[in-house]
Amino acid sequence: MKKKYQNGFFIFGIAVLLIMTTQLDFAQVWAGLQRAGYWFLAVIALWFFLYMFNTAAWYIIIRSQEQPRITGPENRNGTCGASADAAGDNGNNRRVSYWWLYKITVSGFALNYATPGGLMGGEPYRIMSLSPKIGTERASSSVILYAMTHIFSHFWFWILSIVIYILTQEVNMAMGIMLTAVGAFCVTAIWFFIKGYKKGITVRCMSLVSHFPLIRRRAQRFFENHREQLAGIDRQIATLHNQNPRTFVTAVGLELACRVISALEIFFILLVIMPDANYLQCILILAFTSLFANMLFFLPLQLGGREGGFLMSAKGLAMTASSGIFVALLVRLRELIWTAIGLTLIKFDRNMK
């Protein structure tokens, strides 16, 4: 990635992070940290491992796109290179290191957290970082595939949480209606994503965007100028689902496992104030909070959305409001810390390739 773009991502992210940090009540934060003690360190450490799941899902997607050369011997490290067409428009096919990709993953999520609209920040950064190694087309398709897989796993996580709620909680009529509505929404979204995996999604999305009144001309011009590249990206997206079903299932499974295991964060925090905390309840709290927060995707770091979600989910599970506030505070602090780590890693790109 060019230095000016790297600096642009870094400066933008730091500026937003500083603005969000000023919204904290530092006295409340210090009191929360004193109360949590070493459990907060466990929460910070947990996300080091959770990002490994995210990186692994993206890594196997990239590896699944590799194709052997039609002619020529293997390279020195014993691996077959990809053809220029498979590698993208610049023909690069350098081996992508898992730990370099881990750095890009953490930085990408940091930019997503700090950017209104979520995927508007991290995904361009990932594509621009990965393109010099494997080409723009493959980098774009792998990033789109990973973003689709990441979102796809959320819908399965919400479906799983509905099942857990029905099996472990008392369901009244109002809750039954809400669970039915959420379940119908998730099933519809899963169907949409499966169709997108089978036939590709970029051409369809660009065709749809080209009909929006305010951006119609620019979108149509972009679509016409990049039709072949977009079609190539769609072919690679369809290939993962149609020709590599095991890779597809593995990537989704890793992302879903990450969602379930990340409930340990809430579990660790609740143990400070509730020694009898229930892990299944933590999964339900995470599911409701993430659903509510994603409805407010246009806010940086989903400010207010997560806090409101924690409060409402705590109340719905017969927990005190103070418990919800305590969990929300420490989760928000963890997000800020890992966002700062991810933004800092942007400046260490050369040292970690």
mmCIF file of C-alpha atoms in Angstrom, residues 100-271:
data_model
loop_
_atom_site.group_PDB
_atom_site.id
_atom_site.type_symbol
_atom_site.label_atom_id
_atom_site.label_comp_id
_atom_site.label_asym_id
_atom_site.label_seq_id
_atom_site.Cartn_x
_atom_site.Cartn_y
_atom_site.Cartn_z
ATOM 1 C CA TRP A 100 0.831 -10.595 8.457
ATOM 2 C CA LEU A 101 -2.815 -11.287 7.622
ATOM 3 C CA TYR A 102 -3.572 -11.266 11.363
ATOM 4 C CA LYS A 103 -2.201 -7.712 11.555
ATOM 5 C CA ILE A 104 -4.326 -6.650 8.573
ATOM 6 C CA THR A 105 -7.368 -8.301 10.164
ATOM 7 C CA VAL A 106 -6.976 -6.447 13.468
ATOM 8 C CA SER A 107 -6.349 -3.135 11.685
ATOM 9 C CA GLY A 108 -9.304 -3.729 9.369
ATOM 10 C CA PHE A 109 -11.675 -4.340 12.279
ATOM 11 C CA ALA A 110 -10.290 -1.252 14.030
ATOM 12 C CA LEU A 111 -11.157 0.868 11.000
ATOM 13 C CA ASN A 112 -14.597 -0.754 10.794
ATOM 14 C CA TYR A 113 -15.250 0.101 14.446
ATOM 15 C CA ALA A 114 -14.196 3.707 13.904
ATOM 16 C CA THR A 115 -16.039 4.258 10.621
ATOM 17 C CA PRO A 116 -19.720 5.155 10.275
ATOM 18 C CA GLY A 117 -21.296 2.436 8.148
ATOM 19 C CA GLY A 118 -18.908 -0.233 9.417
ATOM 20 C CA LEU A 119 -17.528 -1.873 6.257
ATOM 21 C CA MET A 120 -16.681 1.487 4.651
ATOM 22 C CA GLY A 121 -13.284 1.708 6.388
ATOM 23 C CA GLY A 122 -11.784 -1.703 6.971
ATOM 24 C CA GLU A 123 -12.570 -3.387 3.659
ATOM 25 C CA PRO A 124 -10.822 -0.828 1.379
ATOM 26 C CA TYR A 125 -7.802 -1.000 3.688
ATOM 27 C CA ARG A 126 -7.711 -4.804 3.433
ATOM 28 C CA ILE A 127 -7.969 -4.740 -0.357
ATOM 29 C CA MET A 128 -5.254 -2.097 -0.739
ATOM 30 C CA SER A 129 -2.936 -3.977 1.636
ATOM 31 C CA LEU A 130 -3.459 -7.373 0.010
ATOM 32 C CA SER A 131 -3.447 -6.292 -3.662
ATOM 33 C CA PRO A 132 0.373 -5.997 -4.005
ATOM 34 C CA LYS A 133 0.671 -9.621 -2.903
ATOM 35 C CA ILE A 134 -2.060 -11.412 -4.886
ATOM 36 C CA GLY A 135 -3.476 -8.863 -7.318
ATOM 37 C CA THR A 136 -6.443 -6.531 -7.100
ATOM 38 C CA GLU A 137 -9.060 -8.966 -8.386
ATOM 39 C CA ARG A 138 -8.190 -11.791 -6.004
ATOM 40 C CA ALA A 139 -7.732 -9.365 -3.111
ATOM 41 C CA SER A 140 -11.140 -7.804 -3.782
ATOM 42 C CA SER A 141 -12.921 -11.147 -4.105
ATOM 43 C CA SER A 142 -11.301 -12.544 -0.944
ATOM 44 C CA VAL A 143 -12.233 -9.451 1.066
ATOM 45 C CA ILE A 144 -15.808 -9.490 -0.245
ATOM 46 C CA LEU A 145 -16.035 -13.224 0.444
ATOM 47 C CA TYR A 146 -14.742 -12.781 3.972
ATOM 48 C CA ALA A 147 -17.101 -9.862 4.652
ATOM 49 C CA MET A 148 -20.008 -11.962 3.366
ATOM 50 C CA THR A 149 -18.920 -14.907 5.524
ATOM 51 C CA HIS A 150 -18.529 -12.670 8.592
ATOM 52 C CA ILE A 151 -22.032 -11.239 8.156
ATOM 53 C CA PHE A 152 -23.465 -14.644 7.170
ATOM 54 C CA SER A 153 -22.246 -16.140 10.457
ATOM 55 C CA HIS A 154 -24.117 -13.441 12.390
ATOM 56 C CA PHE A 155 -27.448 -14.635 11.026
ATOM 57 C CA TRP A 156 -26.659 -18.231 11.995
ATOM 58 C CA PHE A 157 -25.608 -17.007 15.445
ATOM 59 C CA TRP A 158 -28.929 -15.209 15.893
ATOM 60 C CA ILE A 159 -30.815 -18.345 14.764
ATOM 61 C CA LEU A 160 -28.821 -20.403 17.302
ATOM 62 C CA SER A 161 -29.616 -17.838 20.006
ATOM 63 C CA ILE A 162 -33.343 -18.055 19.250
ATOM 64 C CA VAL A 163 -33.169 -21.812 19.792
ATOM 65 C CA ILE A 164 -31.244 -21.345 23.065
ATOM 66 C CA TYR A 165 -33.788 -18.781 24.281
ATOM 67 C CA ILE A 166 -36.744 -21.075 23.530
ATOM 68 C CA LEU A 167 -35.053 -23.970 25.339
ATOM 69 C CA THR A 168 -33.895 -22.031 28.412
ATOM 70 C CA GLN A 169 -36.311 -19.128 28.930
ATOM 71 C CA GLU A 170 -40.023 -18.650 29.356
ATOM 72 C CA VAL A 171 -41.525 -17.338 26.124
ATOM 73 C CA ASN A 172 -44.608 -15.102 26.366
ATOM 74 C CA MET A 173 -46.688 -13.914 23.431
ATOM 75 C CA ALA A 174 -44.803 -10.634 22.883
ATOM 76 C CA MET A 175 -41.444 -12.385 22.991
ATOM 77 C CA GLY A 176 -42.767 -15.132 20.711
ATOM 78 C CA ILE A 177 -43.791 -12.554 18.114
ATOM 79 C CA MET A 178 -40.390 -10.854 18.301
ATOM 80 C CA LEU A 179 -38.488 -14.140 18.026
ATOM 81 C CA THR A 180 -40.607 -15.150 15.034
ATOM 82 C CA ALA A 181 -39.933 -11.827 13.299
ATOM 83 C CA VAL A 182 -36.185 -12.029 13.963
ATOM 84 C CA GLY A 183 -36.097 -15.658 12.859
ATOM 85 C CA ALA A 184 -37.931 -14.862 9.612
ATOM 86 C CA PHE A 185 -35.525 -12.004 8.945
ATOM 87 C CA CYS A 186 -32.483 -14.239 9.539
ATOM 88 C CA VAL A 187 -33.801 -17.048 7.331
ATOM 89 C CA THR A 188 -34.499 -14.559 4.525
ATOM 90 C CA ALA A 189 -31.006 -13.092 4.888
ATOM 91 C CA ILE A 190 -29.420 -16.561 4.856
ATOM 92 C CA TRP A 191 -31.315 -17.388 1.646
ATOM 93 C CA PHE A 192 -30.120 -14.119 0.074
ATOM 94 C CA PHE A 193 -26.495 -14.813 1.004
ATOM 95 C CA ILE A 194 -26.613 -18.387 -0.301
ATOM 96 C CA LYS A 195 -27.890 -17.074 -3.628
ATOM 97 C CA GLY A 196 -25.078 -14.539 -3.598
ATOM 98 C CA TYR A 197 -22.501 -17.252 -2.914
ATOM 99 C CA LYS A 198 -23.790 -19.431 -5.744
ATOM 100 C CA LYS A 199 -23.951 -16.763 -8.456
ATOM 101 C CA GLY A 200 -21.845 -13.895 -7.126
ATOM 102 C CA ILE A 201 -23.051 -10.647 -5.685
ATOM 103 C CA THR A 202 -20.923 -7.735 -6.900
ATOM 104 C CA VAL A 203 -22.500 -7.328 -10.360
ATOM 105 C CA ARG A 204 -25.990 -7.523 -8.870
ATOM 106 C CA CYS A 205 -25.187 -4.983 -6.163
ATOM 107 C CA MET A 206 -23.594 -2.554 -8.638
ATOM 108 C CA SER A 207 -26.530 -2.961 -10.984
ATOM 109 C CA LEU A 208 -28.862 -2.130 -8.101
ATOM 110 C CA VAL A 209 -26.778 0.850 -6.945
ATOM 111 C CA SER A 210 -26.707 2.239 -10.500
ATOM 112 C CA HIS A 211 -30.435 2.932 -10.160
ATOM 113 C CA PHE A 212 -30.073 5.164 -7.066
ATOM 114 C CA PRO A 213 -30.999 8.754 -8.032
ATOM 115 C CA LEU A 214 -28.107 10.668 -6.411
ATOM 116 C CA ILE A 215 -25.263 8.400 -7.558
ATOM 117 C CA ARG A 216 -26.778 6.873 -10.697
ATOM 118 C CA ARG A 217 -24.366 8.391 -13.230
ATOM 119 C CA ARG A 218 -21.171 7.666 -11.295
ATOM 120 C CA ALA A 219 -22.305 4.133 -10.459
ATOM 121 C CA GLN A 220 -23.247 3.396 -14.071
ATOM 122 C CA ARG A 221 -19.908 4.744 -15.302
ATOM 123 C CA PHE A 222 -18.009 2.662 -12.739
ATOM 124 C CA PHE A 223 -20.077 -0.410 -13.610
ATOM 125 C CA GLU A 224 -19.410 -0.068 -17.347
ATOM 126 C CA ASN A 225 -15.674 0.572 -16.878
ATOM 127 C CA HIS A 226 -15.164 -2.356 -14.501
ATOM 128 C CA ARG A 227 -17.711 -4.876 -15.764
ATOM 129 C CA GLU A 228 -15.090 -7.546 -16.550
ATOM 130 C CA GLN A 229 -13.324 -7.167 -13.184
ATOM 131 C CA LEU A 230 -16.625 -7.358 -11.306
ATOM 132 C CA ALA A 231 -17.628 -10.441 -13.286
ATOM 133 C CA GLY A 232 -14.254 -12.014 -12.432
ATOM 134 C CA ILE A 233 -14.799 -11.303 -8.742
ATOM 135 C CA ASP A 234 -18.233 -12.930 -8.949
ATOM 136 C CA ARG A 235 -16.728 -16.014 -10.587
ATOM 137 C CA GLN A 236 -14.272 -16.383 -7.712
ATOM 138 C CA ILE A 237 -17.047 -15.899 -5.152
ATOM 139 C CA ALA A 238 -19.134 -18.605 -6.831
ATOM 140 C CA THR A 239 -16.106 -20.916 -7.019
ATOM 141 C CA LEU A 240 -15.652 -20.967 -3.231
ATOM 142 C CA HIS A 241 -19.226 -22.118 -2.665
ATOM 143 C CA ASN A 242 -19.633 -24.412 -5.688
ATOM 144 C CA GLN A 243 -16.186 -26.007 -6.012
ATOM 145 C CA ASN A 244 -14.840 -25.690 -2.467
ATOM 146 C CA PRO A 245 -17.806 -26.455 -0.180
ATOM 147 C CA ARG A 246 -15.489 -27.698 2.579
ATOM 148 C CA THR A 247 -13.632 -24.365 2.594
ATOM 149 C CA PHE A 248 -16.937 -22.503 2.643
ATOM 150 C CA VAL A 249 -18.282 -24.531 5.569
ATOM 151 C CA THR A 250 -14.978 -24.239 7.454
ATOM 152 C CA ALA A 251 -14.855 -20.458 7.054
ATOM 153 C CA VAL A 252 -18.457 -20.045 8.228
ATOM 154 C CA GLY A 253 -17.815 -22.484 11.092
ATOM 155 C CA LEU A 254 -14.779 -20.524 12.266
ATOM 156 C CA GLU A 255 -16.741 -17.272 12.235
ATOM 157 C CA LEU A 256 -19.705 -18.850 14.045
ATOM 158 C CA ALA A 257 -17.371 -20.385 16.637
ATOM 159 C CA CYS A 258 -15.826 -16.940 17.140
ATOM 160 C CA ARG A 259 -19.290 -15.485 17.833
ATOM 161 C CA VAL A 260 -20.090 -18.181 20.415
ATOM 162 C CA ILE A 261 -16.690 -18.042 22.141
ATOM 163 C CA SER A 262 -16.777 -14.230 22.276
ATOM 164 C CA ALA A 263 -19.607 -14.577 24.827
ATOM 165 C CA LEU A 264 -16.788 -15.456 27.250
ATOM 166 C CA GLU A 265 -16.091 -11.724 27.369
ATOM 167 C CA ILE A 266 -19.492 -11.060 28.968
ATOM 168 C CA PHE A 267 -19.104 -14.165 31.138
ATOM 169 C CA PHE A 268 -15.745 -12.980 32.527
ATOM 170 C CA ILE A 269 -17.155 -9.534 33.334
ATOM 171 C CA LEU A 270 -20.307 -10.882 34.956
ATOM 172 C CA LEU A 271 -18.256 -13.192 37.182
#
